[in-house]
GROMACS .gro file of C-alpha atoms in nm:
model
  352
    1MET     CA    1   7.630  10.866  11.083
    2ALA     CA    2   7.857  11.022  11.353
    3LYS     CA    3   8.055  11.346  11.339
    4LEU     CA    4   8.402  11.311  11.484
    5ASN     CA    5   8.684  11.566  11.540
    6PHE     CA    6   8.998  11.492  11.346
    7GLY     CA    7   9.264  11.733  11.459
    8GLY     CA    8   9.010  12.028  11.462
    9THR     CA    9   8.814  11.926  11.159
   10GLU     CA   10   8.471  11.748  11.183
   11GLU     CA   11   8.416  11.456  10.952
   12ASN     CA   12   8.139  11.208  10.890
   13VAL     CA   13   8.218  10.854  10.985
   14VAL     CA   14   8.022  10.531  11.017
   15THR     CA   15   8.117  10.286  11.293
   16ARG     CA   16   8.017   9.931  11.359
   17GLU     CA   17   7.837  10.052  11.666
   18GLU     CA   18   7.589  10.250  11.478
   19PHE     CA   19   7.576  10.024  11.178
   20PRO     CA   20   7.624   9.670  11.318
   21LEU     CA   21   7.667   9.368  11.099
   22SER     CA   22   7.306   9.249  11.165
   23LYS     CA   23   7.192   9.569  10.979
   24ALA     CA   24   7.425   9.513  10.698
   25GLN     CA   25   7.300   9.153  10.664
   26GLU     CA   26   6.937   9.275  10.660
   27VAL     CA   27   7.021   9.534  10.386
   28LEU     CA   28   7.208   9.281  10.168
   29LYS     CA   29   6.972   8.980  10.235
   30ASP     CA   30   6.838   8.980   9.878
   31GLU     CA   31   7.152   9.072   9.712
   32VAL     CA   32   7.396   8.850   9.516
   33VAL     CA   33   7.743   9.010   9.549
   34ALA     CA   34   7.963   8.910   9.255
   35VAL     CA   35   8.331   8.960   9.325
   36ILE     CA   36   8.494   8.991   8.992
   37GLY     CA   37   8.869   8.931   9.031
   38TYR     CA   38   9.049   8.717   9.277
   39GLY     CA   39   9.391   8.870   9.297
   40VAL     CA   40   9.489   9.145   9.546
   41GLN     CA   41   9.162   9.266   9.715
   42GLY     CA   42   8.930   8.991   9.581
   43PRO     CA   43   9.016   8.704   9.824
   44GLY     CA   44   9.003   8.910  10.152
   45GLN     CA   45   8.677   9.102  10.053
   46ALA     CA   46   8.499   8.783   9.924
   47LEU     CA   47   8.604   8.570  10.220
   48ASN     CA   48   8.514   8.823  10.475
   49GLN     CA   49   8.170   8.872  10.317
   50LYS     CA   50   8.127   8.491  10.300
   51ASP     CA   51   8.215   8.456  10.665
   52ASN     CA   52   7.978   8.745  10.743
   53GLY     CA   53   7.684   8.564  10.597
   54ILE     CA   54   7.653   8.759  10.269
   55ASN     CA   55   7.547   8.580   9.952
   56VAL     CA   56   7.874   8.625   9.769
   57ILE     CA   57   7.999   8.456   9.449
   58VAL     CA   58   8.327   8.487   9.259
   59GLY     CA   59   8.376   8.546   8.893
   60GLN     CA   60   8.703   8.436   8.761
   61ARG     CA   61   8.852   8.275   8.447
   62LYS     CA   62   8.844   7.891   8.461
   63GLY     CA   63   9.173   7.719   8.455
   64THR     CA   64   9.376   7.996   8.599
   65LYS     CA   65   9.575   7.994   8.925
   66THR     CA   66   9.325   8.229   9.083
   67TRP     CA   67   9.036   8.001   8.991
   68ASP     CA   68   9.212   7.718   9.176
   69LYS     CA   69   9.288   7.954   9.466
   70ALA     CA   70   8.913   8.033   9.495
   71ILE     CA   71   8.834   7.669   9.516
   72SER     CA   72   9.101   7.609   9.774
   73ASP     CA   73   8.943   7.895   9.962
   74GLY     CA   74   8.599   7.726   9.966
   75PHE     CA   75   8.422   7.856   9.671
   76VAL     CA   76   8.248   7.585   9.480
   77PRO     CA   77   8.228   7.583   9.098
   78GLY     CA   78   7.877   7.603   8.968
   79GLU     CA   79   7.749   7.720   9.315
   80THR     CA   80   7.962   8.012   9.431
   81LEU     CA   81   8.237   8.024   9.172
   82PHE     CA   82   8.159   8.098   8.805
   83GLU     CA   83   8.317   8.220   8.486
   84ILE     CA   84   8.318   8.597   8.482
   85GLU     CA   85   8.036   8.656   8.251
   86GLU     CA   86   7.802   8.421   8.437
   87ALA     CA   87   7.888   8.587   8.763
   88LEU     CA   88   7.816   8.927   8.618
   89GLN     CA   89   7.473   8.803   8.502
   90ARG     CA   90   7.391   8.652   8.839
   91GLY     CA   91   7.517   8.942   9.054
   92THR     CA   92   7.310   9.235   9.176
   93VAL     CA   93   7.616   9.398   9.314
   94ILE     CA   94   7.932   9.385   9.100
   95CYS     CA   95   8.243   9.416   9.295
   96TYR     CA   96   8.488   9.524   9.029
   97LEU     CA   97   8.821   9.426   9.188
   98LEU     CA   98   9.039   9.361   8.898
   99SER     CA   99   9.358   9.561   8.839
  100ASP     CA  100   9.310   9.894   8.675
  101ALA     CA  101   9.441   9.781   8.336
  102ALA     CA  102   9.220   9.465   8.353
  103GLN     CA  103   8.914   9.680   8.433
  104ILE     CA  104   8.966   9.868   8.111
  105ALA     CA  105   8.991   9.551   7.908
  106LEU     CA  106   8.677   9.391   8.062
  107TRP     CA  107   8.462   9.698   8.085
  108PRO     CA  108   8.251   9.631   7.762
  109THR     CA  109   8.159   9.296   7.908
  110VAL     CA  110   8.071   9.429   8.250
  111LYS     CA  111   7.870   9.731   8.111
  112LYS     CA  112   7.652   9.480   7.917
  113HIS     CA  113   7.543   9.317   8.244
  114LEU     CA  114   7.475   9.647   8.435
  115THR     CA  115   7.097   9.631   8.416
  116PRO     CA  116   6.879   9.884   8.596
  117GLY     CA  117   6.893   9.871   8.975
  118LYS     CA  118   7.213   9.691   8.997
  119ALA     CA  119   7.516   9.835   9.182
  120LEU     CA  120   7.876   9.877   9.057
  121TYR     CA  121   8.121   9.862   9.347
  122PHE     CA  122   8.499   9.969   9.326
  123SER     CA  123   8.775   9.973   9.580
  124HIS     CA  124   8.951  10.237   9.394
  125GLY     CA  125   8.843  10.572   9.231
  126PHE     CA  126   9.086  10.510   8.918
  127GLY     CA  127   8.844  10.391   8.662
  128ILE     CA  128   8.577  10.642   8.719
  129THR     CA  129   8.791  10.945   8.791
  130PHE     CA  130   9.018  10.897   8.487
  131ASN     CA  131   8.730  10.786   8.253
  132GLU     CA  132   8.869  10.984   7.963
  133GLN     CA  133   9.169  10.748   7.975
  134THR     CA  134   8.983  10.427   8.088
  135GLY     CA  135   8.640  10.460   7.899
  136ILE     CA  136   8.461  10.340   8.219
  137VAL     CA  137   8.140  10.537   8.213
  138PRO     CA  138   7.851  10.349   8.396
  139PRO     CA  139   7.490  10.366   8.278
  140ALA     CA  140   7.278  10.620   8.461
  141ASP     CA  141   7.030  10.368   8.607
  142VAL     CA  142   7.284  10.178   8.842
  143ASP     CA  143   7.428  10.272   9.179
  144VAL     CA  144   7.798  10.335   9.165
  145PHE     CA  145   8.003  10.359   9.480
  146LEU     CA  146   8.326  10.247   9.645
  147VAL     CA  147   8.468  10.106   9.965
  148ALA     CA  148   8.840  10.143   9.980
  149PRO     CA  149   9.017   9.946  10.260
  150LYS     CA  150   9.327  10.139  10.374
  151GLY     CA  151   9.551   9.837  10.332
  152SER     CA  152   9.615   9.524  10.125
  153GLY     CA  153   9.362   9.244  10.080
  154THR     CA  154   9.592   9.025  10.288
  155SER     CA  155   9.580   9.273  10.579
  156LEU     CA  156   9.210   9.302  10.545
  157ARG     CA  157   9.165   8.931  10.577
  158ARG     CA  158   9.431   8.888  10.854
  159MET     CA  159   9.276   9.153  11.072
  160PHE     CA  160   8.929   9.012  11.015
  161LEU     CA  161   9.041   8.677  11.144
  162GLN     CA  162   9.204   8.843  11.446
  163GLY     CA  163   8.865   9.005  11.529
  164ARG     CA  164   8.988   9.345  11.426
  165GLY     CA  165   8.896   9.581  11.134
  166LEU     CA  166   9.078   9.780  10.873
  167ASN     CA  167   8.972  10.146  10.820
  168SER     CA  168   8.815  10.214  10.489
  169SER     CA  169   8.685  10.516  10.289
  170TYR     CA  170   8.348  10.516  10.119
  171ALA     CA  171   8.214  10.719   9.830
  172ILE     CA  172   7.896  10.743   9.626
  173PHE     CA  173   7.929  10.846   9.270
  174GLN     CA  174   7.583  10.773   9.154
  175ASP     CA  175   7.255  10.699   9.350
  176ALA     CA  176   7.008  10.558   9.093
  177THR     CA  177   6.801  10.354   9.334
  178GLY     CA  178   6.793  10.578   9.638
  179LYS     CA  179   6.950  10.314   9.841
  180ALA     CA  180   7.313  10.361   9.755
  181PHE     CA  181   7.413  10.486  10.102
  182GLU     CA  182   7.270  10.181  10.275
  183ARG     CA  183   7.422   9.946  10.022
  184VAL     CA  184   7.772  10.090  10.029
  185ILE     CA  185   7.784  10.105  10.410
  186SER     CA  186   7.657   9.754  10.445
  187LEU     CA  187   7.922   9.635  10.205
  188GLY     CA  188   8.188   9.823  10.394
  189ILE     CA  189   8.091   9.663  10.717
  190ALA     CA  190   8.059   9.316  10.544
  191VAL     CA  191   8.407   9.326  10.397
  192GLY     CA  192   8.555   9.390  10.751
  193SER     CA  193   8.601   9.764  10.784
  194GLY     CA  194   8.678   9.888  11.132
  195TYR     CA  195   8.504  10.218  11.047
  196LEU     CA  196   8.423  10.413  10.726
  197PHE     CA  197   8.508  10.768  10.651
  198GLU     CA  198   8.349  10.975  10.371
  199THR     CA  199   8.538  11.076  10.054
  200ASN     CA  200   8.468  11.102   9.677
  201PHE     CA  201   8.609  10.907   9.392
  202LYS     CA  202   8.850  11.180   9.290
  203LYS     CA  203   8.985  11.252   9.634
  204GLU     CA  204   9.019  10.871   9.692
  205VAL     CA  205   9.229  10.806   9.393
  206TYR     CA  206   9.444  11.128   9.429
  207SER     CA  207   9.526  11.037   9.794
  208ASP     CA  208   9.571  10.672   9.718
  209LEU     CA  209   9.816  10.721   9.422
  210THR     CA  210  10.005  10.987   9.621
  211GLY     CA  211  10.029  10.755   9.925
  212GLU     CA  212  10.143  10.450   9.726
  213ARG     CA  213  10.412  10.646   9.559
  214GLY     CA  214  10.490  10.833   9.874
  215THR     CA  215  10.511  10.726  10.238
  216LEU     CA  216  10.336  10.388  10.196
  217MET     CA  217  10.575  10.239   9.947
  218GLY     CA  218  10.783  10.449   9.710
  219CYS     CA  219  10.920  10.696   9.950
  220ILE     CA  220  10.980  10.459  10.239
  221GLN     CA  221  11.183  10.220  10.012
  222GLY     CA  222  11.381  10.529   9.894
  223ILE     CA  223  11.448  10.639  10.244
  224PHE     CA  224  11.547  10.289  10.357
  225ALA     CA  225  11.783  10.250  10.064
  226ALA     CA  226  11.948  10.591  10.126
  227GLN     CA  227  12.013  10.534  10.490
  228TYR     CA  228  12.126  10.183  10.448
  229ASP     CA  229  12.371  10.287  10.165
  230VAL     CA  230  12.519  10.572  10.385
  231LEU     CA  231  12.564  10.337  10.678
  232ARG     CA  232  12.736  10.062  10.460
  233SER     CA  233  12.960  10.332  10.290
  234LYS     CA  234  13.076  10.435  10.640
  235GLY     CA  235  13.186  10.088  10.732
  236HIS     CA  236  12.873   9.946  10.916
  237SER     CA  237  12.799   9.581  10.863
  238PRO     CA  238  12.478   9.475  10.665
  239SER     CA  239  12.318   9.347  10.979
  240GLU     CA  240  12.370   9.662  11.170
  241ALA     CA  241  12.267   9.877  10.877
  242PHE     CA  242  11.953   9.683  10.823
  243ASN     CA  243  11.859   9.671  11.198
  244GLU     CA  244  11.906  10.049  11.236
  245THR     CA  245  11.732  10.131  10.918
  246VAL     CA  246  11.429   9.877  10.890
  247GLU     CA  247  11.398   9.622  11.167
  248GLU     CA  248  11.390   9.859  11.459
  249LEU     CA  249  11.139  10.076  11.280
  250THR     CA  250  10.900   9.805  11.179
  251GLN     CA  251  10.926   9.577  11.467
  252SER     CA  252  10.964   9.828  11.761
  253LEU     CA  253  10.879  10.183  11.684
  254MET     CA  254  10.591  10.174  11.434
  255PRO     CA  255  10.377   9.950  11.665
  256LEU     CA  256  10.418  10.220  11.924
  257VAL     CA  257  10.303  10.494  11.674
  258ALA     CA  258  10.015  10.281  11.579
  259GLU     CA  259   9.904  10.237  11.946
  260ASN     CA  260   9.931  10.603  12.065
  261GLY     CA  261  10.085  10.830  11.810
  262MET     CA  262  10.426  10.980  11.724
  263ASP     CA  263  10.451  11.204  12.035
  264TRP     CA  264  10.388  10.902  12.262
  265MET     CA  265  10.660  10.702  12.077
  266TYR     CA  266  10.904  10.988  12.127
  267ALA     CA  267  10.817  11.008  12.496
  268ASN     CA  268  10.896  10.641  12.535
  269CYS     CA  269  11.237  10.651  12.364
  270SER     CA  270  11.564  10.759  12.513
  271THR     CA  271  11.625  11.132  12.558
  272THR     CA  272  11.895  11.123  12.304
  273ALA     CA  273  11.669  10.972  12.052
  274GLN     CA  274  11.405  11.226  12.139
  275ARG     CA  275  11.642  11.521  12.095
  276GLY     CA  276  11.778  11.395  11.760
  277ALA     CA  277  11.424  11.320  11.621
  278LEU     CA  278  11.281  11.664  11.728
  279ASP     CA  279  11.592  11.847  11.575
  280TRP     CA  280  11.580  11.653  11.243
  281TRP     CA  281  11.217  11.593  11.146
  282LYS     CA  282  11.147  11.928  11.006
  283LYS     CA  283  11.468  11.915  10.784
  284PHE     CA  284  11.335  11.596  10.632
  285ARG     CA  285  10.986  11.744  10.587
  286ASP     CA  286  11.128  12.051  10.411
  287ALA     CA  287  11.355  11.832  10.189
  288THR     CA  288  11.090  11.598  10.078
  289LYS     CA  289  10.786  11.836  10.053
  290PRO     CA  290  10.872  11.958   9.698
  291VAL     CA  291  10.888  11.590   9.592
  292PHE     CA  292  10.541  11.533   9.732
  293GLU     CA  293  10.416  11.847   9.555
  294GLU     CA  294  10.563  11.721   9.224
  295LEU     CA  295  10.404  11.388   9.298
  296TYR     CA  296  10.059  11.515   9.367
  297GLU     CA  297  10.064  11.738   9.053
  298SER     CA  298  10.167  11.427   8.846
  299VAL     CA  299   9.863  11.242   8.990
  300ALA     CA  300   9.620  11.531   8.952
  301THR     CA  301   9.712  11.604   8.583
  302GLY     CA  302   9.667  11.233   8.483
  303LYS     CA  303  10.027  11.168   8.421
  304GLU     CA  304  10.044  10.888   8.682
  305SER     CA  305   9.722  10.717   8.566
  306GLN     CA  306   9.836  10.728   8.207
  307ARG     CA  307  10.175  10.593   8.287
  308SER     CA  308  10.009  10.301   8.481
  309ILE     CA  309   9.764  10.226   8.205
  310ASP     CA  310  10.038  10.231   7.937
  311SER     CA  311  10.281  10.016   8.147
  312ASN     CA  312  10.035   9.767   8.287
  313SER     CA  313   9.862   9.709   7.955
  314GLN     CA  314  10.186   9.589   7.786
  315PRO     CA  315  10.200   9.217   7.701
  316ASP     CA  316  10.539   9.181   7.870
  317TYR     CA  317  10.438   9.381   8.179
  318ARG     CA  318  10.465   9.070   8.409
  319GLU     CA  319  10.813   8.993   8.289
  320LYS     CA  320  10.932   9.345   8.345
  321LEU     CA  321  10.768   9.367   8.689
  322ASP     CA  322  10.938   9.038   8.792
  323ALA     CA  323  11.269   9.183   8.684
  324GLU     CA  324  11.222   9.504   8.887
  325LEU     CA  325  11.105   9.303   9.195
  326LYS     CA  326  11.405   9.068   9.141
  327GLU     CA  327  11.642   9.379   9.170
  328LEU     CA  328  11.472   9.474   9.502
  329ARG     CA  329  11.472   9.123   9.633
  330GLU     CA  330  11.833   9.055   9.545
  331SER     CA  331  11.974   9.384   9.672
  332GLU     CA  332  12.195   9.365   9.970
  333LEU     CA  333  11.944   9.557  10.174
  334TRP     CA  334  11.672   9.317  10.146
  335GLN     CA  335  11.896   8.995  10.141
  336ALA     CA  336  12.024   9.126  10.469
  337GLY     CA  337  11.657   9.174  10.576
  338LYS     CA  338  11.582   8.805  10.481
  339THR     CA  339  11.853   8.685  10.721
  340VAL     CA  340  11.743   8.925  10.999
  341ARG     CA  341  11.377   8.804  10.966
  342SER     CA  342  11.485   8.438  10.993
  343LEU     CA  343  11.658   8.526  11.327
  344ARG     CA  344  11.341   8.654  11.490
  345PRO     CA  345  11.256   8.430  11.793
  346GLU     CA  346  10.915   8.348  11.638
  347ASN     CA  347  11.091   8.214  11.332
  348GLN     CA  348  11.340   7.993  11.510
  349VAL     CA  349  11.299   7.622  11.530
  350VAL     CA  350  11.355   7.533  11.895
  351GLU     CA  351  11.414   7.171  11.973
  352ALA     CA  352  11.245   7.034  12.280
   0.00000   0.00000   0.00000
């Protein structure tokens, strides 16, 4: 484990240099990793482990679309693809990658198969941290840990295929075997992490829920909508409003930030853009900070987790979700975006 300086604070991290794939393969050589759930994180994590030579199986309900997807991805029924309960029985490491609501519903079945020495793996601290709401309390004689990639399963897989890695956090909640650290780091490397940074279950879920509702998804959509609406109300066309709100940010500026940081991006923009950004960023910080304080408090007090559980457990959740996503999809902002994306050179069909 290395200690690196992050803005003046030393943190423990594990890199692929000090913990190469060959070491992970050696640690996991006698394990059967059962990936339960093949929806958001499941495919990326399962396929990356499979490609990295780990003995991975998938547990999924037969006859579902995700069962069929696992088959199309190369998992073989009766060999590497099983009904959930059989996969739970076969697995020595249970990668519990169902949605939070589905984890609650399946927990009695999972717990039954957590025999001594097995490991229970999460990619989210939700079920353990909010166990008074979820009922997820593992037996004392199994390892419990998490690897949380900082991105979607799609991104995890895409970056793996590009020879890159997605940063992940790791945490150990329970070390029953004395081998939890080696197991969790090996799995973190096997799923395609670029490097792994240390956290705990509570901090992971608090930061994750705040981030998803904040700058990663909720806040950014709100800011997009606000700026787009102002530009449109002042007479700007949809294409101009979208390009100045979303396209330039995602296609031009954010890649520069990702490469070298915000100061470098500022330094490589026009002096007019620099001046405006430097003059206004603190006003946006001060305006939004109270909202983030309110958001974090809602996460820490369990309000957000309870709302998620109550909402996502409803039988008509999928229909309500589809309606909310339809509202976004059919808004002028994202209809304009659909046209703008179609005009990117890489999406143009050029006749020879």
